[in-house]
């Protein structure tokens, strides 16, 4: 589904900085993978390269058989809209629009029929438990609701790969659990592949596999077994084994 081969990234500047070194990495269709690592380890760089917001310096990215970095501008815009979904820490919603308008926004870009868009939005809203707030504006709803709206917007094109950067970063622990539960249910029902960067071991424990990166290199990975609680503990143990500068996981919510 997603394959990275020897991906390296060097940020050019007065002093060139090597942010990623020889990353080989694969995600199977329907897999849910979390990426963790200390701040500055290259997580956002990696996500930006996969989401095609940034180019690798060397190496190849393959998503569902295509190398998006080789597409021209128009084809790339279409590819991003149809194949990828994005979820961000700060939700990235349009504050003055309603929930419904935000959800259908990606479809309006494709010139879809209003009736079809509304039906699709309604189905998604029902499955995410936000059908009662469709007419509200973003500034009138809670963070947890906003992230569900963002998930609905990301899912409206039925993407094959959902990319999430700290999706629970601005949520309290109850809202985090709800949002993670919904991501898992989408992953299971739609078989959408999911790649999530997170600092939060609780959130990571919902994934099938956690990949740890450090200093721009793959460090290790662990798989979820039977119990989420045991997986959570394994994640905590790995994070403490990796160390860091002591503040990296200060935002950990236990
Ligand atoms: N645009 C850039 N120019 C130069 N250096 C950058 C740029 N973006 C990130 N870096 C550096 O690359 C390293 C990895 O950054 P990043 O991918 O944001 O890490 P993370 O998301 O794990 O905190 C950091 O040392 C950061 O300072
Ligand atoms: Mg980052």
Short mmCIF file of C-alpha atoms and ligand atoms in Angstrom, two decimals:
data_model
loop_
_atom_site.label_atom_id
_atom_site.label_comp_id
_atom_site.label_asym_id
_atom_site.label_seq_id
_atom_site.Cartn_x
_atom_site.Cartn_y
_atom_site.Cartn_z
CA UNK A 1 0.00 0.00 0.00
CA UNK A 2 2.73 2.43 1.07
CA UNK A 3 6.37 1.72 0.45
CA UNK A 4 9.38 3.89 1.19
CA UNK A 5 12.71 2.78 -0.25
CA UNK A 6 15.92 4.34 1.00
CA UNK A 7 14.31 7.70 1.63
CA UNK A 8 16.71 10.39 2.80
CA UNK A 9 16.10 14.07 3.36
CA UNK A 10 18.71 16.78 3.57
CA UNK A 11 17.53 20.32 4.27
CA UNK A 12 19.83 22.60 2.33
CA UNK A 13 20.82 25.87 3.93
CA UNK A 14 23.90 27.64 5.22
CA UNK A 15 24.52 24.41 7.02
CA UNK A 16 22.93 21.40 5.36
CA UNK A 17 20.97 19.26 7.79
CA UNK A 18 20.30 15.57 7.34
CA UNK A 19 16.83 14.95 8.74
CA UNK A 20 16.23 11.41 7.43
CA UNK A 21 18.67 8.64 6.51
CA UNK A 22 17.81 5.59 4.40
CA UNK A 23 14.28 4.98 5.60
CA UNK A 24 12.83 1.68 4.36
CA UNK A 25 9.30 1.24 5.48
CA UNK A 26 6.08 -0.43 4.35
CA UNK A 27 2.44 -0.34 5.31
CA UNK A 28 0.07 -3.09 4.24
CA UNK A 29 -3.42 -2.33 3.03
CA UNK A 30 -5.68 -1.87 6.03
CA UNK A 31 -2.82 -1.61 8.50
CA UNK A 32 -2.77 1.03 11.24
CA UNK A 33 0.76 2.22 12.03
CA UNK A 34 1.87 4.81 14.56
CA UNK A 35 5.17 6.66 14.36
CA UNK A 36 6.84 7.84 17.54
CA UNK A 37 10.18 9.41 18.36
CA UNK A 38 11.70 12.32 20.26
CA UNK A 39 11.12 15.83 18.94
CA UNK A 40 13.48 16.60 16.09
CA UNK A 41 13.75 12.94 15.12
CA UNK A 42 12.20 13.51 11.68
CA UNK A 43 8.56 12.46 12.14
CA UNK A 44 7.02 15.50 10.50
CA UNK A 45 9.60 15.41 7.72
CA UNK A 46 8.64 11.81 7.04
CA UNK A 47 4.92 12.58 7.03
CA UNK A 48 5.47 15.59 4.75
CA UNK A 49 7.33 13.42 2.26
CA UNK A 50 4.61 10.76 2.30
CA UNK A 51 1.87 13.39 1.96
CA UNK A 52 3.85 14.90 -0.97
CA UNK A 53 4.11 18.27 0.77
CA UNK A 54 7.85 17.82 0.53
CA UNK A 55 10.26 15.94 -1.75
CA UNK A 56 12.77 13.34 -0.57
CA UNK A 57 16.39 14.23 -1.39
CA UNK A 58 16.97 10.63 -2.47
CA UNK A 59 14.88 7.48 -2.41
CA UNK A 60 11.41 6.52 -3.60
CA UNK A 61 7.89 6.70 -2.26
CA UNK A 62 5.19 4.41 -3.62
CA UNK A 63 1.53 4.76 -2.71
CA UNK A 64 -0.82 2.15 -4.12
CA UNK A 65 1.57 1.50 -7.00
CA UNK A 66 2.20 5.17 -7.90
CA UNK A 67 5.12 7.41 -7.13
CA UNK A 68 3.26 10.66 -6.37
CA UNK A 69 6.48 12.65 -6.53
CA UNK A 70 6.67 11.89 -10.25
CA UNK A 71 3.19 13.23 -11.09
CA UNK A 72 2.69 16.63 -12.67
CA UNK A 73 0.97 19.38 -10.70
CA UNK A 74 -2.61 18.66 -11.79
CA UNK A 75 -2.28 14.90 -11.50
CA UNK A 76 -0.73 15.32 -8.07
CA UNK A 77 -3.57 17.55 -6.84
CA UNK A 78 -6.07 14.94 -8.01
CA UNK A 79 -4.05 12.09 -6.49
CA UNK A 80 -3.91 13.87 -3.14
CA UNK A 81 -7.65 14.54 -3.16
CA UNK A 82 -8.64 11.02 -4.17
CA UNK A 83 -6.09 8.77 -2.50
CA UNK A 84 -5.05 10.60 0.65
CA UNK A 85 -6.87 11.94 3.69
CA UNK A 86 -5.30 14.32 6.20
CA UNK A 87 -5.98 14.89 9.87
CA UNK A 88 -4.09 17.54 11.84
CA UNK A 89 -3.51 18.43 15.46
CA UNK A 90 -5.29 21.77 15.09
CA UNK A 91 -8.10 20.30 12.94
CA UNK A 92 -7.53 22.75 10.01
CA UNK A 93 -11.24 23.48 9.62
CA UNK A 94 -12.82 26.64 8.23
CA UNK A 95 -14.14 28.38 11.33
CA UNK A 96 -16.86 30.46 9.76
CA UNK A 97 -18.35 27.57 7.79
CA UNK A 98 -20.78 25.03 9.19
CA UNK A 99 -19.83 21.47 10.05
CA UNK A 100 -21.63 20.23 6.94
CA UNK A 101 -19.91 22.77 4.69
CA UNK A 102 -16.54 21.74 6.05
CA UNK A 103 -17.22 18.07 5.44
CA UNK A 104 -18.26 18.54 1.81
CA UNK A 105 -15.55 21.08 1.00
CA UNK A 106 -13.24 18.58 -0.75
CA UNK A 107 -16.14 17.44 -2.95
CA UNK A 108 -17.05 20.94 -4.06
CA UNK A 109 -13.57 21.14 -5.57
CA UNK A 110 -14.50 18.19 -7.77
CA UNK A 111 -17.77 19.76 -8.88
CA UNK A 112 -19.91 17.04 -7.29
CA UNK A 113 -23.71 17.43 -7.15
CA UNK A 114 -25.01 19.13 -4.00
CA UNK A 115 -27.54 16.39 -3.31
CA UNK A 116 -24.90 13.65 -3.55
CA UNK A 117 -22.52 15.59 -1.36
CA UNK A 118 -25.12 16.13 1.34
CA UNK A 119 -26.08 12.45 1.35
CA UNK A 120 -22.48 11.37 1.67
CA UNK A 121 -21.83 13.90 4.44
CA UNK A 122 -24.90 12.68 6.29
CA UNK A 123 -23.79 9.05 6.19
CA UNK A 124 -20.36 9.96 7.53
CA UNK A 125 -21.77 12.27 10.19
CA UNK A 126 -24.05 9.48 11.41
CA UNK A 127 -21.19 7.04 11.72
CA UNK A 128 -19.12 9.64 13.61
CA UNK A 129 -21.95 10.76 15.90
CA UNK A 130 -22.00 14.37 14.72
CA UNK A 131 -25.29 14.38 12.81
CA UNK A 132 -26.91 16.71 15.35
CA UNK A 133 -24.34 19.49 14.87
CA UNK A 134 -24.29 19.67 11.06
CA UNK A 135 -25.65 23.24 11.00
CA UNK A 136 -23.33 24.56 13.71
CA UNK A 137 -20.26 26.59 12.92
CA UNK A 138 -16.84 25.33 13.92
CA UNK A 139 -16.40 27.98 16.64
CA UNK A 140 -19.56 26.65 18.30
CA UNK A 141 -18.37 23.06 18.79
CA UNK A 142 -15.87 21.30 21.09
CA UNK A 143 -12.38 20.12 20.15
CA UNK A 144 -13.46 16.49 20.16
CA UNK A 145 -16.35 17.29 17.84
CA UNK A 146 -14.06 19.37 15.62
CA UNK A 147 -11.68 16.44 15.20
CA UNK A 148 -14.59 14.18 14.23
CA UNK A 149 -15.61 16.75 11.62
CA UNK A 150 -12.02 16.72 10.36
CA UNK A 151 -12.16 12.91 10.15
CA UNK A 152 -15.41 13.10 8.20
CA UNK A 153 -13.87 15.63 5.80
CA UNK A 154 -10.78 13.43 5.39
CA UNK A 155 -12.97 10.39 4.67
CA UNK A 156 -15.39 11.96 2.21
CA UNK A 157 -13.31 10.86 -0.78
CA UNK A 158 -12.85 7.37 0.68
CA UNK A 159 -9.07 7.73 0.67
CA UNK A 160 -6.88 4.64 0.63
CA UNK A 161 -4.42 6.16 3.07
CA UNK A 162 -5.24 8.40 6.01
CA UNK A 163 -2.35 10.47 7.38
CA UNK A 164 -2.66 11.96 10.84
CA UNK A 165 -0.21 14.30 12.57
CA UNK A 166 -0.81 14.33 16.34
CA UNK A 167 -4.60 13.93 15.96
CA UNK A 168 -5.12 13.89 19.73
CA UNK A 169 -2.57 16.63 20.48
CA UNK A 170 -5.22 19.22 21.35
CA UNK A 171 -7.77 16.95 22.97
CA UNK A 172 -8.46 15.97 26.56
CA UNK A 173 -8.21 12.29 27.41
CA UNK A 174 -11.92 11.52 27.01
CA UNK A 175 -12.08 13.18 23.57
CA UNK A 176 -8.79 11.45 22.61
CA UNK A 177 -10.25 8.06 23.40
CA UNK A 178 -13.38 8.82 21.37
CA UNK A 179 -11.38 10.01 18.39
CA UNK A 180 -9.03 7.02 18.52
CA UNK A 181 -12.02 4.68 18.75
CA UNK A 182 -13.42 6.25 15.60
CA UNK A 183 -10.15 6.00 13.72
CA UNK A 184 -9.95 2.31 14.64
CA UNK A 185 -13.51 1.73 13.50
CA UNK A 186 -12.83 3.44 10.14
CA UNK A 187 -9.66 1.41 9.79
CA UNK A 188 -11.55 -1.82 10.44
CA UNK A 189 -14.74 -1.11 8.48
CA UNK A 190 -13.34 0.68 5.44
CA UNK A 191 -9.95 -1.03 5.45
CA UNK A 192 -8.39 2.41 5.17
CA UNK A 193 -4.67 2.28 5.85
CA UNK A 194 -3.70 4.66 8.62
CA UNK A 195 -0.41 6.34 9.43
CA UNK A 196 -0.35 8.47 12.54
CA UNK A 197 2.44 10.47 14.14
CA UNK A 198 1.93 10.86 17.85
CA UNK A 199 3.62 11.72 21.13
CA UNK A 200 0.83 10.06 23.03
CA UNK A 201 1.42 6.40 24.04
CA UNK A 202 -2.26 6.04 24.82
CA UNK A 203 -3.18 7.03 21.25
CA UNK A 204 -0.39 4.88 19.82
CA UNK A 205 -1.71 1.85 21.70
CA UNK A 206 -4.74 1.79 19.37
CA UNK A 207 -2.50 1.02 16.38
CA UNK A 208 -1.39 -2.39 15.07
CA UNK A 209 2.27 -1.45 15.08
CA UNK A 210 4.43 1.37 16.42
CA UNK A 211 7.54 2.39 14.52
CA UNK A 212 10.09 4.37 16.53
CA UNK A 213 12.44 6.79 14.84
CA UNK A 214 15.41 8.53 16.29
CA UNK A 215 17.92 10.92 14.71
CA UNK A 216 16.26 10.41 11.33
CA UNK A 217 16.70 6.64 11.37
CA UNK A 218 14.37 3.77 12.08
CA UNK A 219 15.12 2.67 15.61
CA UNK A 220 12.75 -0.24 16.26
CA UNK A 221 9.16 -1.35 15.97
CA UNK A 222 6.72 -3.23 18.15
CA UNK A 223 3.49 -5.01 17.28
CA UNK A 224 0.29 -5.06 19.19
CA UNK A 225 -0.62 -8.42 20.67
CA UNK A 226 -3.87 -9.37 22.32
CA UNK A 227 -4.20 -6.62 24.85
CA UNK A 228 -4.10 -2.87 24.29
CA UNK A 229 -3.08 -2.35 27.90
CA UNK A 230 -0.02 -4.58 27.51
CA UNK A 231 0.83 -2.83 24.24
CA UNK A 232 0.57 0.53 25.98
CA UNK A 233 3.06 -0.68 28.59
CA UNK A 234 5.46 -1.92 25.90
CA UNK A 235 5.28 1.47 24.20
CA UNK A 236 6.07 3.28 27.46
CA UNK A 237 9.00 0.92 28.06
CA UNK A 238 10.39 1.53 24.58
CA UNK A 239 10.09 5.29 24.95
CA UNK A 240 12.01 5.24 28.20
CA UNK A 241 14.60 2.93 26.67
CA UNK A 242 15.06 5.41 23.82
CA UNK A 243 15.56 8.22 26.30
CA UNK A 244 15.88 11.59 24.65
CA UNK A 245 16.48 14.96 26.22
CA UNK A 246 14.13 14.37 29.11
CA UNK A 247 11.47 16.78 27.93
CA UNK A 248 10.49 14.99 24.78
CA UNK A 249 7.66 13.08 26.31
CA UNK A 250 6.65 15.60 28.92
CA UNK A 251 3.29 15.79 27.21
CA UNK A 252 2.70 12.12 27.89
CA UNK A 253 -0.75 11.55 29.32
CA UNK A 254 -0.88 8.45 31.50
N1 LIG B 1 12.61 23.32 6.68
C1 LIG B 1 13.65 22.91 7.42
N2 LIG B 1 14.87 23.40 7.22
C2 LIG B 1 15.92 22.97 7.96
N3 LIG B 1 15.84 22.05 8.93
C3 LIG B 1 14.64 21.53 9.19
C4 LIG B 1 13.47 21.93 8.46
N4 LIG B 1 12.40 21.23 8.94
C5 LIG B 1 12.89 20.45 9.92
N5 LIG B 1 14.22 20.61 10.07
C6 LIG B 1 15.09 19.89 11.03
O1 LIG B 1 15.00 18.50 10.74
C7 LIG B 1 14.94 17.75 11.96
C8 LIG B 1 13.67 16.90 12.00
O2 LIG B 1 12.55 17.76 12.10
P1 LIG B 1 11.05 17.23 12.18
O3 LIG B 1 10.81 16.32 11.05
O4 LIG B 1 10.15 18.41 12.30
O5 LIG B 1 11.08 16.42 13.54
P2 LIG B 1 9.89 15.90 14.48
O6 LIG B 1 8.61 16.08 13.75
O7 LIG B 1 10.23 14.49 14.80
O8 LIG B 1 9.94 16.74 15.72
C9 LIG B 1 15.00 18.77 13.09
O9 LIG B 1 16.32 18.82 13.56
C10 LIG B 1 14.59 20.06 12.45
O10 LIG B 1 15.21 21.15 13.07
MG1 LIG B 2 6.89 17.20 14.27
#
